[in-house]
Amino acid sequence: MAKVWQTVIIGGGASGLAAAVFCARAQGGEQVLVLEKAPRVGKKLLATGNGTCNITNRLATPPHYHGANIAFTAPVLNAFTPDDCLLFFDSLGIVCAERENGRYYPLCEQAAAVLDCLRLELNRLGVTVRTECAVTAVKPQKNRVDVHTAEETFTAQNVLLCTGGAASPSLGGSVDGYALATALGHRKTPLFPAIVQVKTDTTFIKAMKGLRTDAAVTFVLDGKPLCTHTGELLFTEYGISGPAVMQISRAVGDWERRKNGTMLAKIDLLPSMTDEALARHLASRPRRTAEDFLTGLLHKRIGQTVCRAAGFSLGDTVNDVSRLVETIKRFTVTVGGTQGFGGAQVTAGGIDTREVDPLTLESRLAPHVYLLGELLDVDGDCGGYNLHWAWASAYAAAKAVSR
């Protein structure tokens, strides 16, 4: 007679691996099966935090999350706080330290070490992990759930869908999980990329390609400012990137999918100076040609580009500083869209959370099926919030199925 697993977890990413540990600690590892379609688990986890793994954030509360129903996140986040997260990883042997803006990283600064410790704990607990095992269907039966692959069918008392989202397909992102959930009757809200690079008009941007500077970036839709963030800005051959852009790029992704209105990016290249202070400073500078006028204030290539954008030829002597003040404080480019899911760290949108129990994450449509992590219509800000949601949702579902 075929084995009936207590819990089958579909997806070996962050939420799936954490859920497997939580379930195995409560149920016994011999009762837990993880199915992963890729040749190995945790590939996307290896890339988080540029390979250093921003595990959580001290400020992981609902205001830092997005989706159609943000109140849905409160029970999950309240039940698994950042302190709980740190204790969990400490139990795996991972010691973390707080850095800027409440972000926590492992002291070793290695995402690979985080993945290794999760895998070592699964091995210690005796969890079965099957890779290259793509699930084709999930079918609830009376008091059980059948999980179908191309080769065989697994039977479980409970199934956790931890398949992740559509972002970063090169790291395993796909729409497979949405197909499994919608086949169960769930609705999917529109998907769009978040924490993603932004494409702009490159008339002046290309001249600054590869340069980084601290700046305040504001996205403006039809004259209305939508969001602003200050931080490091990276100029690229296609537009703009860096934390100052990625943190608020969700607004561009949402606009891109709606295809309505004109989006601009307004960049303050000297956010620490007021217009008045900058005007006084520029008026007192030595009279030079535009080629060198801003040298010592901005990176030379940025300064030259600003002068050209303000209408000066590089050989012109700068006498009117008002045009430079306006350009430095409101360097404006037309936004064309995002770099898409290929460049995105996170998927915005997902399975409608109204169809999921906010305490347990059990489907309201398919008993004994639970939906976790990025699969749901929940996405967080940049800075450890999305990984925290993965761990917290894993804890909520694992606690429910282990009662």
Tab-separated table of C-alpha atoms in Angstrom:
chain	number	residue	atom	x	y	z
A	1	MET	CA	0.000	0.000	0.000
A	2	ALA	CA	1.341	3.440	-0.985
A	3	LYS	CA	2.577	5.626	1.851
A	4	VAL	CA	0.367	8.468	3.025
A	5	TRP	CA	2.585	11.384	3.918
A	6	GLN	CA	1.450	13.733	6.631
A	7	THR	CA	2.774	16.706	4.676
A	8	VAL	CA	3.891	17.082	1.072
A	9	ILE	CA	5.600	20.382	0.290
A	10	ILE	CA	5.665	21.481	-3.340
A	11	GLY	CA	8.659	23.726	-3.940
A	12	GLY	CA	12.130	23.735	-2.430
A	13	GLY	CA	12.664	27.467	-2.153
A	14	ALA	CA	12.837	29.616	0.977
A	15	SER	CA	9.274	29.036	2.179
A	16	GLY	CA	9.311	25.352	1.235
A	17	LEU	CA	12.569	24.546	3.012
A	18	ALA	CA	11.583	26.468	6.137
A	19	ALA	CA	8.164	24.809	6.169
A	20	ALA	CA	9.832	21.403	5.879
A	21	VAL	CA	11.985	22.137	8.927
A	22	PHE	CA	9.030	23.409	10.967
A	23	CYS	CA	6.876	20.416	9.989
A	24	ALA	CA	9.626	17.854	10.577
A	25	ARG	CA	10.378	19.225	14.025
A	26	ALA	CA	6.705	18.876	14.959
A	27	GLN	CA	5.716	15.725	13.049
A	28	GLY	CA	8.943	13.811	12.546
A	29	GLY	CA	10.953	14.030	9.360
A	30	GLU	CA	9.769	10.677	8.067
A	31	GLN	CA	6.321	12.238	7.625
A	32	VAL	CA	7.497	15.090	5.391
A	33	LEU	CA	8.207	15.044	1.638
A	34	VAL	CA	9.586	17.963	-0.386
A	35	LEU	CA	9.123	17.957	-4.170
A	36	GLU	CA	11.287	20.325	-6.221
A	37	LYS	CA	11.171	20.542	-10.026
A	38	ALA	CA	14.747	21.839	-10.384
A	39	PRO	CA	17.909	19.712	-10.065
A	40	ARG	CA	18.587	21.283	-6.659
A	41	VAL	CA	16.726	23.192	-3.970
A	42	GLY	CA	17.176	26.835	-2.980
A	43	LYS	CA	18.662	28.273	-6.160
A	44	LYS	CA	16.914	31.634	-5.802
A	45	LEU	CA	17.829	31.817	-2.120
A	46	LEU	CA	21.502	31.777	-3.121
A	47	ALA	CA	21.043	35.063	-4.977
A	48	THR	CA	19.289	37.006	-2.212
A	49	GLY	CA	21.061	40.072	-0.899
A	50	ASN	CA	23.532	39.772	-3.779
A	51	GLY	CA	24.646	36.479	-2.297
A	52	THR	CA	24.767	37.681	1.313
A	53	CYS	CA	21.124	36.814	2.230
A	54	ASN	CA	19.189	39.618	3.892
A	55	ILE	CA	17.320	37.195	6.177
A	56	THR	CA	14.815	39.561	7.785
A	57	ASN	CA	14.158	43.144	8.825
A	58	ARG	CA	13.497	44.505	12.295
A	59	LEU	CA	10.578	46.487	10.790
A	60	ALA	CA	8.784	43.514	9.178
A	61	THR	CA	5.223	44.694	9.809
A	62	PRO	CA	2.188	45.103	7.485
A	63	PRO	CA	2.982	48.700	6.371
A	64	HIS	CA	6.018	47.329	4.520
A	65	TYR	CA	3.901	44.915	2.446
A	66	HIS	CA	1.696	45.346	-0.599
A	67	GLY	CA	-1.253	43.616	-2.222
A	68	ALA	CA	-5.009	43.989	-2.511
A	69	ASN	CA	-5.565	43.113	1.160
A	70	ILE	CA	-2.623	44.003	3.375
A	71	ALA	CA	-4.582	43.297	6.580
A	72	PHE	CA	-4.228	39.648	5.561
A	73	THR	CA	-0.538	39.744	6.482
A	74	ALA	CA	-1.023	40.846	10.096
A	75	PRO	CA	-1.813	37.453	11.736
A	76	VAL	CA	1.093	35.768	9.947
A	77	LEU	CA	3.583	38.509	10.796
A	78	ASN	CA	2.390	38.790	14.399
A	79	ALA	CA	2.847	35.037	14.913
A	80	PHE	CA	6.404	35.039	13.566
A	81	THR	CA	8.247	38.232	14.405
A	82	PRO	CA	11.780	39.216	13.388
A	83	ASP	CA	12.932	38.047	16.844
A	84	ASP	CA	11.299	34.665	16.204
A	85	CYS	CA	13.056	34.553	12.858
A	86	LEU	CA	16.445	35.210	14.427
A	87	LEU	CA	15.845	32.487	17.030
A	88	PHE	CA	14.895	30.042	14.281
A	89	PHE	CA	18.076	30.664	12.336
A	90	ASP	CA	20.133	30.585	15.509
A	91	SER	CA	18.716	27.077	16.044
A	92	LEU	CA	20.171	26.172	12.650
A	93	GLY	CA	23.583	27.554	13.624
A	94	ILE	CA	23.237	30.867	11.780
A	95	VAL	CA	24.110	33.953	13.816
A	96	CYS	CA	22.842	37.237	12.392
A	97	ALA	CA	23.763	40.884	12.836
A	98	GLU	CA	21.725	44.026	12.220
A	99	ARG	CA	22.947	46.451	9.609
A	100	GLU	CA	21.503	49.595	8.049
A	101	ASN	CA	17.744	50.230	8.027
A	102	GLY	CA	16.913	47.274	10.269
A	103	ARG	CA	18.290	44.661	7.862
A	104	TYR	CA	19.654	41.422	9.310
A	105	TYR	CA	22.334	39.356	7.581
A	106	PRO	CA	24.212	36.239	8.670
A	107	LEU	CA	27.587	37.125	10.169
A	108	CYS	CA	29.250	35.031	7.476
A	109	GLU	CA	27.405	37.059	4.798
A	110	GLN	CA	26.854	33.919	2.727
A	111	ALA	CA	23.483	32.968	1.326
A	112	ALA	CA	25.052	29.584	0.530
A	113	ALA	CA	25.605	29.032	4.250
A	114	VAL	CA	21.934	29.727	4.978
A	115	LEU	CA	20.903	27.195	2.351
A	116	ASP	CA	23.440	24.660	3.635
A	117	CYS	CA	22.161	24.954	7.213
A	118	LEU	CA	18.565	24.449	6.089
A	119	ARG	CA	19.584	21.388	4.076
A	120	LEU	CA	21.671	19.984	6.930
A	121	GLU	CA	18.726	20.314	9.292
A	122	LEU	CA	16.427	18.524	6.831
A	123	ASN	CA	18.974	15.719	6.574
A	124	ARG	CA	19.264	15.508	10.353
A	125	LEU	CA	15.495	15.312	10.722
A	126	GLY	CA	15.159	12.650	8.029
A	127	VAL	CA	13.041	14.664	5.576
A	128	THR	CA	12.749	13.177	2.096
A	129	VAL	CA	13.639	15.626	-0.680
A	130	ARG	CA	12.951	14.728	-4.301
A	131	THR	CA	14.477	16.985	-6.966
A	132	GLU	CA	13.688	17.038	-10.700
A	133	CYS	CA	10.163	16.151	-9.673
A	134	ALA	CA	7.690	18.577	-11.240
A	135	VAL	CA	4.130	18.479	-9.956
A	136	THR	CA	1.457	18.482	-12.636
A	137	ALA	CA	-1.706	18.525	-10.516
A	138	VAL	CA	-2.981	18.699	-6.957
A	139	LYS	CA	-6.311	16.930	-6.418
A	140	PRO	CA	-8.083	16.975	-3.051
A	141	GLN	CA	-9.911	13.773	-2.191
A	142	LYS	CA	-11.929	12.848	0.884
A	143	ASN	CA	-9.554	13.278	3.868
A	144	ARG	CA	-6.466	13.346	1.664
A	145	VAL	CA	-4.797	15.125	-1.238
A	146	ASP	CA	-3.256	13.446	-4.266
A	147	VAL	CA	-0.158	15.090	-5.767
A	148	HIS	CA	0.519	14.052	-9.355
A	149	THR	CA	3.820	14.145	-11.223
A	150	ALA	CA	4.606	12.744	-14.648
A	151	GLU	CA	5.989	9.561	-13.079
A	152	GLU	CA	3.952	8.893	-9.941
A	153	THR	CA	1.309	10.064	-7.511
A	154	PHE	CA	1.926	10.927	-3.863
A	155	THR	CA	-0.818	10.931	-1.261
A	156	ALA	CA	-0.783	13.345	1.650
A	157	GLN	CA	-2.906	14.462	4.550
A	158	ASN	CA	-1.846	18.037	3.805
A	159	VAL	CA	-0.163	19.811	0.894
A	160	LEU	CA	1.772	23.077	1.083
A	161	LEU	CA	2.123	25.027	-2.179
A	162	CYS	CA	5.500	26.811	-1.897
A	163	THR	CA	6.199	27.243	-5.582
A	164	GLY	CA	7.232	30.905	-5.516
A	165	GLY	CA	6.392	33.510	-8.124
A	166	ALA	CA	7.206	34.461	-11.699
A	167	ALA	CA	10.195	36.700	-10.912
A	168	SER	CA	13.745	35.665	-11.845
A	169	PRO	CA	12.990	32.743	-14.193
A	170	SER	CA	16.727	32.075	-14.541
A	171	LEU	CA	16.699	31.204	-10.829
A	172	GLY	CA	13.607	29.027	-11.028
A	173	GLY	CA	10.786	31.548	-11.029
A	174	SER	CA	7.741	30.394	-12.986
A	175	VAL	CA	3.953	30.517	-13.215
A	176	ASP	CA	3.591	26.814	-12.403
A	177	GLY	CA	2.257	27.434	-8.902
A	178	TYR	CA	-0.443	29.763	-10.148
A	179	ALA	CA	-1.601	27.063	-12.568
A	180	LEU	CA	-1.843	24.529	-9.739
A	181	ALA	CA	-3.801	26.975	-7.575
A	182	THR	CA	-6.166	28.202	-10.288
A	183	ALA	CA	-6.909	24.587	-11.213
A	184	LEU	CA	-8.256	24.294	-7.661
A	185	GLY	CA	-10.588	27.216	-8.332
A	186	HIS	CA	-8.458	30.059	-6.976
A	187	ARG	CA	-8.366	33.455	-8.643
A	188	LYS	CA	-5.107	35.174	-9.534
A	189	THR	CA	-4.710	38.940	-9.378
A	190	PRO	CA	-2.633	40.533	-12.171
A	191	LEU	CA	1.082	39.777	-11.921
A	192	PHE	CA	3.783	42.388	-12.448
A	193	PRO	CA	7.465	42.760	-11.534
A	194	ALA	CA	8.577	44.506	-8.343
A	195	ILE	CA	12.024	45.384	-6.963
A	196	VAL	CA	13.165	45.691	-10.551
A	197	GLN	CA	15.325	47.911	-12.769
A	198	VAL	CA	13.563	50.692	-14.678
A	199	LYS	CA	13.903	51.536	-18.369
A	200	THR	CA	13.962	55.216	-19.320
A	201	ASP	CA	14.780	57.506	-22.194
A	202	THR	CA	18.563	57.242	-22.500
A	203	THR	CA	19.376	60.504	-24.325
A	204	PHE	CA	21.411	61.721	-21.352
A	205	ILE	CA	21.390	58.618	-19.165
A	206	LYS	CA	23.745	56.617	-21.390
A	207	ALA	CA	26.532	59.138	-20.879
A	208	MET	CA	26.476	58.273	-17.162
A	209	LYS	CA	26.318	54.487	-17.623
A	210	GLY	CA	27.977	52.593	-14.796
A	211	LEU	CA	28.103	55.537	-12.372
A	212	ARG	CA	26.577	55.408	-8.893
A	213	THR	CA	25.522	58.378	-6.785
A	214	ASP	CA	23.298	59.113	-3.819
A	215	ALA	CA	20.042	60.618	-5.044
A	216	ALA	CA	16.350	60.989	-4.331
A	217	VAL	CA	14.182	59.395	-7.018
A	218	THR	CA	10.508	60.252	-7.471
A	219	PHE	CA	8.177	58.530	-9.930
A	220	VAL	CA	5.536	60.905	-11.273
A	221	LEU	CA	2.419	59.760	-13.162
A	222	ASP	CA	0.634	62.431	-15.214
A	223	GLY	CA	2.073	65.129	-12.983
A	224	LYS	CA	1.211	63.381	-9.695
A	225	PRO	CA	4.140	62.202	-7.536
A	226	LEU	CA	3.576	58.557	-6.583
A	227	CYS	CA	6.560	57.655	-4.418
A	228	THR	CA	10.039	58.830	-3.480
A	229	HIS	CA	13.105	57.059	-2.149
A	230	THR	CA	16.577	58.277	-1.331
A	231	GLY	CA	19.594	56.040	-1.680
A	232	GLU	CA	22.157	54.816	-4.149
A	233	LEU	CA	21.229	55.348	-7.795
A	234	LEU	CA	22.895	53.415	-10.614
A	235	PHE	CA	22.818	54.713	-14.191
A	236	THR	CA	22.681	51.947	-16.814
A	237	GLU	CA	22.619	51.653	-20.585
A	238	TYR	CA	18.835	51.091	-20.476
A	239	GLY	CA	17.859	53.466	-17.656
A	240	ILE	CA	18.185	53.514	-13.869
A	241	SER	CA	18.670	50.975	-11.105
A	242	GLY	CA	20.101	50.720	-7.596
A	243	PRO	CA	18.318	50.762	-4.214
A	244	ALA	CA	16.825	54.239	-4.747
A	245	VAL	CA	14.982	52.893	-7.804
A	246	MET	CA	14.332	49.260	-6.889
A	247	GLN	CA	12.666	50.158	-3.591
A	248	ILE	CA	9.854	52.051	-5.355
A	249	SER	CA	9.869	50.314	-8.754
A	250	ARG	CA	6.620	48.505	-7.887
A	251	ALA	CA	4.790	51.678	-8.941
A	252	VAL	CA	6.387	51.462	-12.392
A	253	GLY	CA	5.511	47.785	-12.758
A	254	ASP	CA	1.881	48.496	-11.876
A	255	TRP	CA	1.757	51.413	-14.328
A	256	GLU	CA	3.389	49.308	-17.024
A	257	ARG	CA	0.722	46.622	-16.819
A	258	ARG	CA	-2.095	49.188	-16.870
A	259	LYS	CA	-0.579	51.058	-19.859
A	260	ASN	CA	-2.299	54.290	-18.870
A	261	GLY	CA	-0.715	57.748	-18.580
A	262	THR	CA	2.813	59.141	-18.780
A	263	MET	CA	5.404	58.174	-16.168
A	264	LEU	CA	8.447	60.303	-15.410
A	265	ALA	CA	11.381	59.830	-13.080
A	266	LYS	CA	12.516	62.998	-11.322
A	267	ILE	CA	15.972	62.680	-9.812
A	268	ASP	CA	17.394	64.991	-7.162
A	269	LEU	CA	21.135	64.577	-7.612
A	270	LEU	CA	21.945	66.550	-4.442
A	271	PRO	CA	19.174	65.682	-1.964
A	272	SER	CA	21.168	67.055	0.976
A	273	MET	CA	21.038	70.627	-0.412
A	274	THR	CA	18.030	72.891	-0.814
A	275	ASP	CA	17.469	74.793	-4.034
A	276	GLU	CA	18.480	78.013	-2.293
A	277	ALA	CA	21.680	76.563	-0.799
A	278	LEU	CA	22.646	75.056	-4.129
A	279	ALA	CA	21.995	78.346	-5.954
A	280	ARG	CA	24.232	80.221	-3.505
A	281	HIS	CA	26.959	77.619	-3.861
A	282	LEU	CA	26.854	77.626	-7.667
A	283	ALA	CA	26.912	81.430	-7.763
A	284	SER	CA	30.096	81.440	-5.706
A	285	ARG	CA	31.948	78.872	-7.795
A	286	PRO	CA	34.840	79.936	-10.066
A	287	ARG	CA	33.699	80.891	-13.557
A	288	ARG	CA	34.586	77.909	-15.744
A	289	THR	CA	33.212	76.360	-18.883
A	290	ALA	CA	30.380	73.865	-18.568
A	291	GLU	CA	32.845	71.017	-19.108
A	292	ASP	CA	34.361	71.611	-15.667
A	293	PHE	CA	31.879	73.860	-13.882
A	294	LEU	CA	30.437	71.155	-11.611
A	295	THR	CA	33.717	69.293	-11.055
A	296	GLY	CA	34.163	68.747	-7.319
A	297	LEU	CA	30.430	68.887	-6.669
A	298	LEU	CA	29.264	65.978	-8.821
A	299	HIS	CA	31.130	63.165	-10.532
A	300	LYS	CA	32.689	64.820	-13.564
A	301	ARG	CA	30.717	62.761	-16.081
A	302	ILE	CA	27.465	63.426	-14.210
A	303	GLY	CA	28.301	67.131	-13.993
A	304	GLN	CA	28.958	67.355	-17.721
A	305	THR	CA	25.715	65.529	-18.488
A	306	VAL	CA	23.778	67.877	-16.213
A	307	CYS	CA	25.222	70.864	-18.030
A	308	ARG	CA	24.267	69.450	-21.412
A	309	ALA	CA	20.761	68.596	-20.160
A	310	ALA	CA	20.447	72.179	-18.918
A	311	GLY	CA	21.147	73.416	-22.436
A	312	PHE	CA	24.828	74.309	-22.213
A	313	SER	CA	27.484	73.245	-24.676
A	314	LEU	CA	30.533	72.006	-22.829
A	315	GLY	CA	32.593	74.925	-24.103
A	316	ASP	CA	30.117	77.529	-22.824
A	317	THR	CA	30.958	79.722	-19.858
A	318	VAL	CA	28.283	79.231	-17.203
A	319	ASN	CA	26.755	82.535	-16.091
A	320	ASP	CA	23.127	81.519	-15.432
A	321	VAL	CA	23.080	78.987	-12.566
A	322	SER	CA	19.272	78.829	-12.256
A	323	ARG	CA	19.068	76.315	-15.119
A	324	LEU	CA	21.657	74.139	-13.382
A	325	VAL	CA	19.798	74.267	-10.059
A	326	GLU	CA	16.616	73.096	-11.761
A	327	THR	CA	18.403	70.287	-13.607
A	328	ILE	CA	20.410	69.054	-10.619
A	329	LYS	CA	17.406	69.068	-8.280
A	330	ARG	CA	14.866	67.778	-10.829
A	331	PHE	CA	16.748	65.815	-13.474
A	332	THR	CA	13.760	64.412	-15.392
A	333	VAL	CA	13.595	61.433	-17.738
A	334	THR	CA	10.658	59.660	-19.358
A	335	VAL	CA	10.037	56.154	-18.031
A	336	GLY	CA	9.477	53.378	-20.553
A	337	GLY	CA	8.758	50.456	-18.206
A	338	THR	CA	10.688	47.870	-16.232
A	339	GLN	CA	13.198	45.179	-17.105
A	340	GLY	CA	10.378	42.665	-16.608
A	341	PHE	CA	10.280	39.480	-14.576
A	342	GLY	CA	13.727	38.566	-15.868
A	343	GLY	CA	15.269	41.379	-13.843
A	344	ALA	CA	12.794	41.392	-10.964
A	345	GLN	CA	13.508	40.105	-7.484
A	346	VAL	CA	9.833	39.745	-6.537
A	347	THR	CA	6.433	39.125	-8.109
A	348	ALA	CA	3.655	41.567	-7.242
A	349	GLY	CA	0.149	40.128	-7.435
A	350	GLY	CA	-0.731	36.471	-7.035
A	351	ILE	CA	-3.424	34.243	-5.600
A	352	ASP	CA	-6.303	36.263	-4.152
A	353	THR	CA	-5.842	36.262	-0.378
A	354	ARG	CA	-9.596	36.462	0.229
A	355	GLU	CA	-9.668	32.783	-0.670
A	356	VAL	CA	-7.084	31.843	1.978
A	357	ASP	CA	-7.447	31.627	5.769
A	358	PRO	CA	-5.244	34.421	7.224
A	359	LEU	CA	-4.457	32.439	10.380
A	360	THR	CA	-3.451	29.118	8.827
A	361	LEU	CA	-3.012	29.904	5.089
A	362	GLU	CA	-5.293	26.974	4.273
A	363	SER	CA	-7.242	27.315	1.048
A	364	ARG	CA	-10.900	28.145	1.583
A	365	LEU	CA	-11.668	26.255	-1.646
A	366	ALA	CA	-9.521	23.120	-1.324
A	367	PRO	CA	-9.334	21.625	2.184
A	368	HIS	CA	-5.891	20.477	3.376
A	369	VAL	CA	-4.145	22.610	0.741
A	370	TYR	CA	-2.105	25.597	1.983
A	371	LEU	CA	-0.717	28.494	-0.053
A	372	LEU	CA	2.502	30.205	1.053
A	373	GLY	CA	5.070	32.843	0.231
A	374	GLU	CA	5.333	34.641	-3.081
A	375	LEU	CA	2.504	32.589	-4.576
A	376	LEU	CA	0.048	34.805	-2.696
A	377	ASP	CA	-0.879	38.383	-3.538
A	378	VAL	CA	1.646	39.685	-1.003
A	379	ASP	CA	4.976	41.359	-1.760
A	380	GLY	CA	7.252	43.317	0.508
A	381	ASP	CA	9.605	46.240	0.249
A	382	CYS	CA	13.266	45.697	-0.546
A	383	GLY	CA	15.318	44.975	2.578
A	384	GLY	CA	14.591	41.480	3.905
A	385	TYR	CA	10.817	41.831	3.966
A	386	ASN	CA	10.108	39.256	1.272
A	387	LEU	CA	12.315	36.602	2.824
A	388	HIS	CA	10.669	37.290	6.175
A	389	TRP	CA	7.270	36.697	4.555
A	390	ALA	CA	8.572	33.380	3.216
A	391	TRP	CA	9.694	32.243	6.689
A	392	ALA	CA	6.597	33.612	8.457
A	393	SER	CA	4.106	32.053	6.053
A	394	ALA	CA	5.997	28.755	6.323
A	395	TYR	CA	5.664	28.896	10.096
A	396	ALA	CA	1.904	29.661	9.951
A	397	ALA	CA	1.119	26.778	7.602
A	398	ALA	CA	3.435	24.307	9.334
A	399	LYS	CA	1.906	25.105	12.703
A	400	ALA	CA	-1.578	24.520	11.288
A	401	VAL	CA	-0.803	21.155	9.678
A	402	SER	CA	1.148	19.953	12.726
A	403	ARG	CA	-1.647	20.426	15.242
